[in-house]
mmCIF file of C-alpha atoms in Angstrom:
data_model
loop_
_atom_site.group_PDB
_atom_site.id
_atom_site.type_symbol
_atom_site.label_atom_id
_atom_site.label_comp_id
_atom_site.label_asym_id
_atom_site.label_seq_id
_atom_site.Cartn_x
_atom_site.Cartn_y
_atom_site.Cartn_z
ATOM 1 C CA UNK A 1 -0.680 -51.451 55.134
ATOM 2 C CA UNK A 2 -3.485 -49.215 53.631
ATOM 3 C CA UNK A 3 -1.972 -46.323 55.303
ATOM 4 C CA UNK A 4 1.368 -46.863 53.568
ATOM 5 C CA UNK A 5 -0.274 -47.356 50.133
ATOM 6 C CA UNK A 6 -2.164 -44.100 50.568
ATOM 7 C CA UNK A 7 0.985 -42.185 51.645
ATOM 8 C CA UNK A 8 2.811 -43.617 48.554
ATOM 9 C CA UNK A 9 -0.025 -42.678 46.229
ATOM 10 C CA UNK A 10 -0.086 -39.174 47.788
ATOM 11 C CA UNK A 11 3.611 -38.706 47.262
ATOM 12 C CA UNK A 12 3.473 -39.823 43.694
ATOM 13 C CA UNK A 13 0.456 -37.519 42.798
ATOM 14 C CA UNK A 14 2.367 -34.591 44.345
ATOM 15 C CA UNK A 15 5.565 -35.523 42.434
ATOM 16 C CA UNK A 16 3.628 -35.468 39.151
ATOM 17 C CA UNK A 17 1.963 -32.161 39.915
ATOM 18 C CA UNK A 18 5.394 -30.549 40.738
ATOM 19 C CA UNK A 19 6.706 -31.993 37.443
ATOM 20 C CA UNK A 20 3.773 -30.387 35.460
ATOM 21 C CA UNK A 21 4.233 -27.152 37.015
ATOM 22 C CA UNK A 22 8.051 -27.217 36.240
ATOM 23 C CA UNK A 23 7.347 -28.123 32.596
ATOM 24 C CA UNK A 24 4.720 -25.319 32.122
ATOM 25 C CA UNK A 25 7.002 -22.298 32.290
ATOM 26 C CA UNK A 26 9.289 -24.007 29.597
ATOM 27 C CA UNK A 27 6.538 -24.320 27.252
ATOM 28 C CA UNK A 28 5.464 -20.600 27.919
ATOM 29 C CA UNK A 29 8.995 -19.502 27.276
ATOM 30 C CA UNK A 30 9.107 -21.252 23.762
ATOM 31 C CA UNK A 31 5.727 -19.722 22.937
ATOM 32 C CA UNK A 32 6.941 -16.280 23.886
ATOM 33 C CA UNK A 33 10.010 -16.478 21.626
ATOM 34 C CA UNK A 34 7.866 -17.262 18.554
ATOM 35 C CA UNK A 35 7.761 -14.247 16.129
ATOM 36 C CA UNK A 36 4.646 -13.741 13.992
ATOM 37 C CA UNK A 37 5.069 -11.529 10.992
ATOM 38 C CA UNK A 38 2.108 -9.575 9.467
ATOM 39 C CA UNK A 39 3.315 -10.401 5.850
ATOM 40 C CA UNK A 40 4.709 -13.675 4.569
ATOM 41 C CA UNK A 41 6.280 -14.676 1.256
ATOM 42 C CA UNK A 42 3.534 -15.339 -1.294
ATOM 43 C CA UNK A 43 0.974 -13.210 0.516
ATOM 44 C CA UNK A 44 -1.140 -11.259 -2.100
ATOM 45 C CA UNK A 45 -2.830 -7.889 -1.292
ATOM 46 C CA UNK A 46 -5.724 -6.496 -3.485
ATOM 47 C CA UNK A 47 -6.307 -2.914 -2.743
ATOM 48 C CA UNK A 48 -9.220 -0.737 -3.834
ATOM 49 C CA UNK A 49 -8.847 3.029 -3.254
ATOM 50 C CA UNK A 50 -10.864 6.112 -3.857
ATOM 51 C CA UNK A 51 -10.127 9.893 -3.154
ATOM 52 C CA UNK A 52 -8.896 12.800 -4.839
ATOM 53 C CA UNK A 53 -5.895 14.068 -7.010
ATOM 54 C CA UNK A 54 -4.444 17.732 -7.168
ATOM 55 C CA UNK A 55 -2.672 19.120 -10.025
ATOM 56 C CA UNK A 56 0.376 20.732 -8.487
ATOM 57 C CA UNK A 57 1.562 22.391 -11.841
ATOM 58 C CA UNK A 58 3.515 21.981 -14.915
ATOM 59 C CA UNK A 59 7.375 22.456 -15.398
ATOM 60 C CA UNK A 60 7.739 23.723 -19.044
ATOM 61 C CA UNK A 61 10.373 23.405 -21.483
ATOM 62 C CA UNK A 62 12.037 26.713 -20.172
ATOM 63 C CA UNK A 63 12.197 25.246 -16.565
ATOM 64 C CA UNK A 64 9.554 27.598 -15.391
ATOM 65 C CA UNK A 65 6.828 26.219 -13.089
ATOM 66 C CA UNK A 66 3.265 27.130 -14.098
ATOM 67 C CA UNK A 67 -0.082 26.395 -12.313
ATOM 68 C CA UNK A 68 -1.904 23.389 -13.462
ATOM 69 C CA UNK A 69 -5.229 25.123 -13.696
ATOM 70 C CA UNK A 70 -7.179 21.906 -12.700
ATOM 71 C CA UNK A 71 -9.906 21.500 -10.192
ATOM 72 C CA UNK A 72 -9.318 18.621 -7.710
ATOM 73 C CA UNK A 73 -10.121 15.242 -9.453
ATOM 74 C CA UNK A 74 -11.980 12.231 -8.362
ATOM 75 C CA UNK A 75 -9.579 9.424 -8.260
ATOM 76 C CA UNK A 76 -10.303 5.629 -8.044
ATOM 77 C CA UNK A 77 -7.700 2.898 -8.126
ATOM 78 C CA UNK A 78 -6.848 -0.794 -8.009
ATOM 79 C CA UNK A 79 -3.601 -2.514 -7.167
ATOM 80 C CA UNK A 80 -2.239 -6.005 -6.561
ATOM 81 C CA UNK A 81 1.025 -6.715 -4.704
ATOM 82 C CA UNK A 82 2.601 -10.042 -3.902
ATOM 83 C CA UNK A 83 5.327 -10.370 -1.192
ATOM 84 C CA UNK A 84 8.717 -11.668 -2.059
ATOM 85 C CA UNK A 85 9.647 -11.912 1.629
ATOM 86 C CA UNK A 86 8.349 -10.422 4.925
ATOM 87 C CA UNK A 87 8.895 -6.941 3.614
ATOM 88 C CA UNK A 88 9.378 -6.438 -0.062
ATOM 89 C CA UNK A 89 6.288 -6.738 -2.458
ATOM 90 C CA UNK A 90 6.220 -6.551 -6.271
ATOM 91 C CA UNK A 91 3.053 -5.727 -8.015
ATOM 92 C CA UNK A 92 1.044 -3.472 -10.403
ATOM 93 C CA UNK A 93 -1.476 -0.609 -10.184
ATOM 94 C CA UNK A 94 -4.062 1.187 -12.377
ATOM 95 C CA UNK A 95 -6.131 4.207 -11.554
ATOM 96 C CA UNK A 96 -8.419 6.769 -13.232
ATOM 97 C CA UNK A 97 -8.355 10.420 -12.576
ATOM 98 C CA UNK A 98 -11.172 12.681 -13.613
ATOM 99 C CA UNK A 99 -10.312 16.337 -13.777
ATOM 100 C CA UNK A 100 -12.094 19.608 -14.912
ATOM 101 C CA UNK A 101 -9.947 22.530 -16.102
ATOM 102 C CA UNK A 102 -10.812 26.168 -15.135
ATOM 103 C CA UNK A 103 -12.084 26.446 -18.776
ATOM 104 C CA UNK A 104 -14.598 23.564 -18.048
ATOM 105 C CA UNK A 105 -12.674 21.107 -20.374
ATOM 106 C CA UNK A 106 -12.651 17.427 -19.331
ATOM 107 C CA UNK A 107 -9.129 15.952 -18.623
ATOM 108 C CA UNK A 108 -8.851 12.330 -17.876
ATOM 109 C CA UNK A 109 -5.649 10.528 -16.822
ATOM 110 C CA UNK A 110 -5.288 6.849 -16.550
ATOM 111 C CA UNK A 111 -2.024 5.677 -15.033
ATOM 112 C CA UNK A 112 -0.778 2.106 -14.939
ATOM 113 C CA UNK A 113 2.438 0.981 -13.672
ATOM 114 C CA UNK A 114 4.564 -1.801 -11.925
ATOM 115 C CA UNK A 115 5.205 -1.121 -8.243
ATOM 116 C CA UNK A 116 7.772 -1.952 -5.791
ATOM 117 C CA UNK A 117 6.806 -1.677 -2.054
ATOM 118 C CA UNK A 118 8.606 -2.040 1.228
ATOM 119 C CA UNK A 119 6.427 -2.751 4.295
ATOM 120 C CA UNK A 120 7.369 -1.768 7.820
ATOM 121 C CA UNK A 121 5.444 -4.164 10.070
ATOM 122 C CA UNK A 122 3.965 -2.266 13.027
ATOM 123 C CA UNK A 123 1.278 -4.955 13.890
ATOM 124 C CA UNK A 124 -1.523 -4.105 13.604
ATOM 125 C CA UNK A 125 -0.304 -1.075 11.644
ATOM 126 C CA UNK A 126 1.969 -0.949 8.640
ATOM 127 C CA UNK A 127 3.788 1.858 6.757
ATOM 128 C CA UNK A 128 4.571 0.950 3.096
ATOM 129 C CA UNK A 129 6.491 3.399 0.932
ATOM 130 C CA UNK A 130 6.514 2.517 -2.729
ATOM 131 C CA UNK A 131 7.806 3.663 -6.132
ATOM 132 C CA UNK A 132 6.038 2.887 -9.441
ATOM 133 C CA UNK A 133 7.213 3.216 -12.976
ATOM 134 C CA UNK A 134 4.810 2.945 -16.025
ATOM 135 C CA UNK A 135 2.688 4.948 -18.474
ATOM 136 C CA UNK A 136 -0.408 7.244 -18.260
ATOM 137 C CA UNK A 137 -2.990 7.590 -20.868
ATOM 138 C CA UNK A 138 -4.015 11.375 -21.119
ATOM 139 C CA UNK A 139 -7.233 12.541 -22.776
ATOM 140 C CA UNK A 140 -8.160 16.148 -23.189
ATOM 141 C CA UNK A 141 -11.343 16.593 -25.061
ATOM 142 C CA UNK A 142 -10.429 14.828 -28.439
ATOM 143 C CA UNK A 143 -6.662 14.859 -27.812
ATOM 144 C CA UNK A 144 -4.927 11.866 -26.623
ATOM 145 C CA UNK A 145 -1.412 10.792 -25.665
ATOM 146 C CA UNK A 146 0.490 8.106 -23.999
ATOM 147 C CA UNK A 147 3.314 9.317 -21.588
ATOM 148 C CA UNK A 148 5.813 8.003 -19.075
ATOM 149 C CA UNK A 149 4.869 7.987 -15.375
ATOM 150 C CA UNK A 150 6.793 7.977 -12.295
ATOM 151 C CA UNK A 151 5.025 7.788 -8.876
ATOM 152 C CA UNK A 152 6.262 7.764 -5.271
ATOM 153 C CA UNK A 153 4.250 7.615 -2.077
ATOM 154 C CA UNK A 154 3.286 5.645 0.945
ATOM 155 C CA UNK A 155 0.446 3.675 2.264
ATOM 156 C CA UNK A 156 -0.502 3.857 6.157
ATOM 157 C CA UNK A 157 -2.809 0.933 6.806
ATOM 158 C CA UNK A 158 -4.581 -0.611 9.984
ATOM 159 C CA UNK A 159 -5.136 -4.401 9.865
ATOM 160 C CA UNK A 160 -8.690 -4.683 10.868
ATOM 161 C CA UNK A 161 -8.586 -8.468 10.842
ATOM 162 C CA UNK A 162 -6.672 -11.276 9.066
ATOM 163 C CA UNK A 163 -8.600 -10.585 5.827
ATOM 164 C CA UNK A 164 -9.015 -6.801 5.610
ATOM 165 C CA UNK A 165 -6.929 -3.689 6.129
ATOM 166 C CA UNK A 166 -7.923 -0.002 5.920
ATOM 167 C CA UNK A 167 -5.567 2.668 5.111
ATOM 168 C CA UNK A 168 -4.709 6.181 3.819
ATOM 169 C CA UNK A 169 -2.541 6.470 0.636
ATOM 170 C CA UNK A 170 -0.372 9.544 -0.287
ATOM 171 C CA UNK A 171 1.430 9.751 -3.527
ATOM 172 C CA UNK A 172 3.153 12.215 -5.873
ATOM 173 C CA UNK A 173 3.199 11.673 -9.716
ATOM 174 C CA UNK A 174 5.363 12.875 -12.415
ATOM 175 C CA UNK A 175 4.133 12.697 -16.088
ATOM 176 C CA UNK A 176 6.495 14.090 -18.775
ATOM 177 C CA UNK A 177 4.970 14.960 -22.071
ATOM 178 C CA UNK A 178 7.822 15.436 -24.613
ATOM 179 C CA UNK A 179 7.424 16.879 -28.242
ATOM 180 C CA UNK A 180 10.037 16.993 -30.935
ATOM 181 C CA UNK A 181 8.262 19.615 -32.922
ATOM 182 C CA UNK A 182 7.636 22.174 -31.537
ATOM 183 C CA UNK A 183 10.065 21.394 -28.691
ATOM 184 C CA UNK A 184 8.792 24.276 -26.563
ATOM 185 C CA UNK A 185 5.479 22.462 -26.000
ATOM 186 C CA UNK A 186 7.185 19.854 -23.837
ATOM 187 C CA UNK A 187 6.201 19.845 -20.247
ATOM 188 C CA UNK A 188 5.964 17.689 -17.136
ATOM 189 C CA UNK A 189 2.815 17.513 -14.990
ATOM 190 C CA UNK A 190 3.096 17.025 -11.191
ATOM 191 C CA UNK A 191 0.167 15.534 -9.307
ATOM 192 C CA UNK A 192 -0.562 14.943 -5.671
ATOM 193 C CA UNK A 193 -3.006 12.110 -4.652
ATOM 194 C CA UNK A 194 -4.775 11.232 -1.346
ATOM 195 C CA UNK A 195 -7.021 8.231 -1.258
ATOM 196 C CA UNK A 196 -8.684 6.012 1.303
ATOM 197 C CA UNK A 197 -8.380 2.156 0.657
ATOM 198 C CA UNK A 198 -9.592 -1.222 1.627
ATOM 199 C CA UNK A 199 -7.095 -3.923 1.230
ATOM 200 C CA UNK A 200 -8.042 -7.641 0.936
ATOM 201 C CA UNK A 201 -5.398 -10.140 2.072
ATOM 202 C CA UNK A 202 -5.720 -13.040 -0.415
#
């Protein structure tokens, strides 16, 4: 009698073990089909950047391209972006560029703009091209002006952990300065920027 009970218990335990093994691959298969996105709707990214900006040149009213005669600038910036879905983000940016002209005059440019970004998720990396439209405060000695700004560029980032990413940002800016009288003084300044950044995932 005892032998029969032990045989029945052994068969029951073996059956339970085989059932658990059969169920395990199904669970693994479900886990492997789960897709994890780097960015989610509502995610906010706060980016601090520092680097340099180069004056490429001016396009004057006659259509001629002339050198900017600016030494490389110190550039610092701050931006905030909020994701609308897994790829598109809308936000704003502000930066300060500190130039010195070849005549040792101080030129300060402070762009601020709304920015639209599209992020390519290459986890743990991301490529995020953007376009920004706004204004730029320009100060040359005691002369001040407020001019339109168009900026295009891209960020190349590496996600260090769930809270911080580090990256390289490249951009090109166009700042038109238009005068009605005299019209020949109208021109457009082209700038190229390269900065390193730290992005905090809020």
